[in-house]
PDB file of C-alpha atoms in Angstrom:
ATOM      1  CA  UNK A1341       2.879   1.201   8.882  1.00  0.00           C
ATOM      2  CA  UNK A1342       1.785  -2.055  10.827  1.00  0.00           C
ATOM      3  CA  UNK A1343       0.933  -5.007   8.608  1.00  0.00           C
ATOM      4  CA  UNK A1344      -1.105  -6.252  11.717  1.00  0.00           C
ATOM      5  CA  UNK A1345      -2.093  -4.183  14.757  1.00  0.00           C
ATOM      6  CA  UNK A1346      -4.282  -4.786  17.489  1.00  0.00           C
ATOM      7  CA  UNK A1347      -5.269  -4.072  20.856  1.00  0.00           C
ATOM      8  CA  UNK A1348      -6.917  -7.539  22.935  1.00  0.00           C
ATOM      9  CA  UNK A1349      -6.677  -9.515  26.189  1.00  0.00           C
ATOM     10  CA  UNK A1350      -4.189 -12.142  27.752  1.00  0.00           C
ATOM     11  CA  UNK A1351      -7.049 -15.461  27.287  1.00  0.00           C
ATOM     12  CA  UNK A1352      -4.429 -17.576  28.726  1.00  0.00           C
ATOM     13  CA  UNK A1353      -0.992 -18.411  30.230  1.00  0.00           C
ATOM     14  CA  UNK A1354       0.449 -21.605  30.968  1.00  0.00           C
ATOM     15  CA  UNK A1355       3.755 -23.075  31.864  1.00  0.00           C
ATOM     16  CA  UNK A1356       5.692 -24.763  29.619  1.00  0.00           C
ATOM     17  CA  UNK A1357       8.183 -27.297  30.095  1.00  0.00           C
ATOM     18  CA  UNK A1358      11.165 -25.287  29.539  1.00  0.00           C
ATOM     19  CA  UNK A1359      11.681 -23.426  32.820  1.00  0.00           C
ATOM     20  CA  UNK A1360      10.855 -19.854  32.758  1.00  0.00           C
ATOM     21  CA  UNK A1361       8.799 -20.357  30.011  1.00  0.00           C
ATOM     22  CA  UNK A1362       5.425 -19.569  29.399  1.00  0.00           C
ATOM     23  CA  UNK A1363       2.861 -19.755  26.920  1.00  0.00           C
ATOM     24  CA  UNK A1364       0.418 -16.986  26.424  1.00  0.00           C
ATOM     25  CA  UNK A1365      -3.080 -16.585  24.112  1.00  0.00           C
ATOM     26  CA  UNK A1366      -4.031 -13.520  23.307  1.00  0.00           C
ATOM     27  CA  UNK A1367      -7.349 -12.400  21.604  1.00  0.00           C
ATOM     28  CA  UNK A1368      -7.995  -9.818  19.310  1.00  0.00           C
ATOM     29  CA  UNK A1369     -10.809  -7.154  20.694  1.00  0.00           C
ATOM     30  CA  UNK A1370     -12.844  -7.584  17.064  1.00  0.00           C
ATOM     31  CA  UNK A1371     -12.413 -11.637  16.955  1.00  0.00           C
ATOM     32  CA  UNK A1372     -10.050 -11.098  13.475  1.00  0.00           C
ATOM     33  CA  UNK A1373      -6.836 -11.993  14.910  1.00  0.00           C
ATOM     34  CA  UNK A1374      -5.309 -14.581  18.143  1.00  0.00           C
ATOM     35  CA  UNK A1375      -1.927 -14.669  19.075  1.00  0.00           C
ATOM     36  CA  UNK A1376      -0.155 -17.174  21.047  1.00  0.00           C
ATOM     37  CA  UNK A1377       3.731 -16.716  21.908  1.00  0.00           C
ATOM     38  CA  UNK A1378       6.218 -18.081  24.346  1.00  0.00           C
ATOM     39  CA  UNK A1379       7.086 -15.393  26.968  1.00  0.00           C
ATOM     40  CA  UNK A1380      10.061 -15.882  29.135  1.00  0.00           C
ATOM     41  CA  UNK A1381       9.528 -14.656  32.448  1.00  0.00           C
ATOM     42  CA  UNK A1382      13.342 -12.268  32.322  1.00  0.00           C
ATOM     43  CA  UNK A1383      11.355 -10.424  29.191  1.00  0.00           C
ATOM     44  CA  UNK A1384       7.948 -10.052  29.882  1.00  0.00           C
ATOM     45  CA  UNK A1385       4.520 -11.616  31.071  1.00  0.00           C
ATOM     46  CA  UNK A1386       1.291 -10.247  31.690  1.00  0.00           C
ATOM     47  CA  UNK A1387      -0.942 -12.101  33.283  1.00  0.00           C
ATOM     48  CA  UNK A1388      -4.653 -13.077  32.181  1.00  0.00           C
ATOM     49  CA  UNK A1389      -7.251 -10.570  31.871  1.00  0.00           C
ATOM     50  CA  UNK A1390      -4.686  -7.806  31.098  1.00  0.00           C
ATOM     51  CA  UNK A1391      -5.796  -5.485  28.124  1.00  0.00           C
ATOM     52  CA  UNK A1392      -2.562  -5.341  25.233  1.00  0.00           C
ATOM     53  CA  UNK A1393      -1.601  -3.831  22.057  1.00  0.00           C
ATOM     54  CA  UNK A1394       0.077  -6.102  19.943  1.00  0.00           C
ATOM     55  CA  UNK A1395       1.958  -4.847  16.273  1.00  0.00           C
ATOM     56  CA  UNK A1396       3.680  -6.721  13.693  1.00  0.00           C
ATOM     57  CA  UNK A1397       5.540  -4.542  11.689  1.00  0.00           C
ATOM     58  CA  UNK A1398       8.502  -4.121   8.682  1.00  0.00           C
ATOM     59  CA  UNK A1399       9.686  -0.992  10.519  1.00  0.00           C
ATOM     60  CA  UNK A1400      10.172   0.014  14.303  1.00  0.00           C
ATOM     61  CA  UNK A1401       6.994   0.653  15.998  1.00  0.00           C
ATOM     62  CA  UNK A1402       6.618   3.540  18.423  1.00  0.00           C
ATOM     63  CA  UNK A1403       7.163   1.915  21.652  1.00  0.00           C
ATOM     64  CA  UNK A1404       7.846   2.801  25.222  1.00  0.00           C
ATOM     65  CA  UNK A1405      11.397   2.206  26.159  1.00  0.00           C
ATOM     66  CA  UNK A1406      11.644   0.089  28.904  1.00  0.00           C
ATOM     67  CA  UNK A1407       8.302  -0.493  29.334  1.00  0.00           C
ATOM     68  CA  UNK A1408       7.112  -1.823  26.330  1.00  0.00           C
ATOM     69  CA  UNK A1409       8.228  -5.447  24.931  1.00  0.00           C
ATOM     70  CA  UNK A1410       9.857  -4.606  21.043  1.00  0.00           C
ATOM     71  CA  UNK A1411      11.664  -7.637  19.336  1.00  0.00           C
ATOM     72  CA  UNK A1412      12.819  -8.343  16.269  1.00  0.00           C
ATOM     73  CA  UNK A1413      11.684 -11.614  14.446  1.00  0.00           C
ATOM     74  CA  UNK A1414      11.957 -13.836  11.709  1.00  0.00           C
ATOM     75  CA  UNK A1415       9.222 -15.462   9.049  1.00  0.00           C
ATOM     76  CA  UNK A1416       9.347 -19.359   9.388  1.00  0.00           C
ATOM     77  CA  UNK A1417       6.425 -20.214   7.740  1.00  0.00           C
ATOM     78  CA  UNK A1418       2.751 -20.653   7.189  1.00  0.00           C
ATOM     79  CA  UNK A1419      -0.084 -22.978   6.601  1.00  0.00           C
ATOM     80  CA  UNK A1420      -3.854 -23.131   6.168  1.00  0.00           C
ATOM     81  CA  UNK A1421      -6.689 -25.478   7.919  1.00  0.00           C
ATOM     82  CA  UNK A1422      -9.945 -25.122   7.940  1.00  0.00           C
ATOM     83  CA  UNK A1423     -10.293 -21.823   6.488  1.00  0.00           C
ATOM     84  CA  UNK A1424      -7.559 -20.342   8.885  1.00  0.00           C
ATOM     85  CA  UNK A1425      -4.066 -19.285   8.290  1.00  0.00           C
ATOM     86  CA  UNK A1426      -1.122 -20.120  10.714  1.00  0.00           C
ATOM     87  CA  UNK A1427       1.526 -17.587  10.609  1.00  0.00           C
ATOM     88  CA  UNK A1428       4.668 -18.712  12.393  1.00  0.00           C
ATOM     89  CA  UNK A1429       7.623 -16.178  14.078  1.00  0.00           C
ATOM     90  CA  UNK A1430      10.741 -16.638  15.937  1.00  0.00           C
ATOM     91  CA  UNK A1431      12.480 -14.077  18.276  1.00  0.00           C
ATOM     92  CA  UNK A1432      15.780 -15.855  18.999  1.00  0.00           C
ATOM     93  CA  UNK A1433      13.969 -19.588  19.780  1.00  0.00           C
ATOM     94  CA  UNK A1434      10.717 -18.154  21.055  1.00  0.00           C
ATOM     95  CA  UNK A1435       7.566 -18.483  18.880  1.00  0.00           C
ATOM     96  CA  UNK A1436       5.330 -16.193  18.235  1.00  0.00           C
ATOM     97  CA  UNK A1437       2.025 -17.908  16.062  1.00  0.00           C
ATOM     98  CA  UNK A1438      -0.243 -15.492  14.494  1.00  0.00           C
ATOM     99  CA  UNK A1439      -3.929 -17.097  13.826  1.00  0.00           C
ATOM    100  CA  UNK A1440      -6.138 -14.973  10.907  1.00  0.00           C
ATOM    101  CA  UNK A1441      -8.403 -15.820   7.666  1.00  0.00           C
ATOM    102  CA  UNK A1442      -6.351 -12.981   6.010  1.00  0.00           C
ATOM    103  CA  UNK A1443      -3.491 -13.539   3.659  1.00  0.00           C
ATOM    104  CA  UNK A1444      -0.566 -11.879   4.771  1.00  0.00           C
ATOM    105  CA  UNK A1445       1.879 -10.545   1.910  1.00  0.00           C
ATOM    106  CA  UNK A1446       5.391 -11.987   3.689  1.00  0.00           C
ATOM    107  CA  UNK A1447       7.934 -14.070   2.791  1.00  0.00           C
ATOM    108  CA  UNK A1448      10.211 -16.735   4.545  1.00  0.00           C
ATOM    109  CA  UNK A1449      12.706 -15.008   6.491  1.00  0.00           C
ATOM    110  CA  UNK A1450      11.749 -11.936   6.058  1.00  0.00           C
ATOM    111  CA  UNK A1451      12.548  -9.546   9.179  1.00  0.00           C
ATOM    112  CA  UNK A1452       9.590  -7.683  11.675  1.00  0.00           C
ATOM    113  CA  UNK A1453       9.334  -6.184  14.745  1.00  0.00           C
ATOM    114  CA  UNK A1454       7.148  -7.968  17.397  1.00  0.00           C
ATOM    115  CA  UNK A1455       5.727  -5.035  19.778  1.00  0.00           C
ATOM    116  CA  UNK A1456       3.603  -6.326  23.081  1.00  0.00           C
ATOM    117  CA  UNK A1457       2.510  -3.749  25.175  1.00  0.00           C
ATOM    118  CA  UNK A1458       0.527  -3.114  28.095  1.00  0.00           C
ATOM    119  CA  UNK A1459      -2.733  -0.776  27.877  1.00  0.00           C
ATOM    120  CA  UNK A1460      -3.447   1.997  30.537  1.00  0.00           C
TER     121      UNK A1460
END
């Protein structure tokens, strides 16, 4: 079971400094949730406008192989302002920052799966 699972849109992409890089926003369909991760451009991008699934989960989520993006990740950390809770991931250097009101039961370093996939 998901502990946070969503289907949205790519709001933004940018370049970052490190080449290959980019930096992605993506908004939850019901406002609840935004997501913004590195993407590195040998894993996956999708470009603004296109309609994803995203799932944070303790176990594997069903995913297309080869299609879909599935990575593992590790808790850093989290902190609150204004209301909002900052929920920060790493897949091997890249960050994946989850933005809710909700309290997520986690702990640091605990283990997930990070699933991004694109909707037909």
């Amino acid at each position: 079971m998901a502990l946070v699972s969503f289907k949205g849109v790519v709001k933004d992409l940018v370049r970052e400094t490190i080449p290959r890089i980019l930096f992605a926003r993506i908004e939850s369909d019901d406002g609840r949730y935004v997501v913004e991760m590195d993407m590195h451009r040998d894993l996956v991008v999708y470009p603004v406008g296109t309609r994803v699934e995203f799932v944070l989960s303790r176990e594997l989520p069903d995913y297309r192989d080869g299609v879909d993006f599935v990575a593992r990740a590790t808790y850093v950390t989290s902190r609150e302002e204004d209301g909002e809770r900052k929920y920060l991931f790493s897949i091997g250097g890249l960050l994946v920052v989850l933005h809710t009101s909700e309290e997520l039961p986690i702990t640091p370093t605990e283990k997930f799966y990070v699933k991004l996939a694109k909707l037909e």
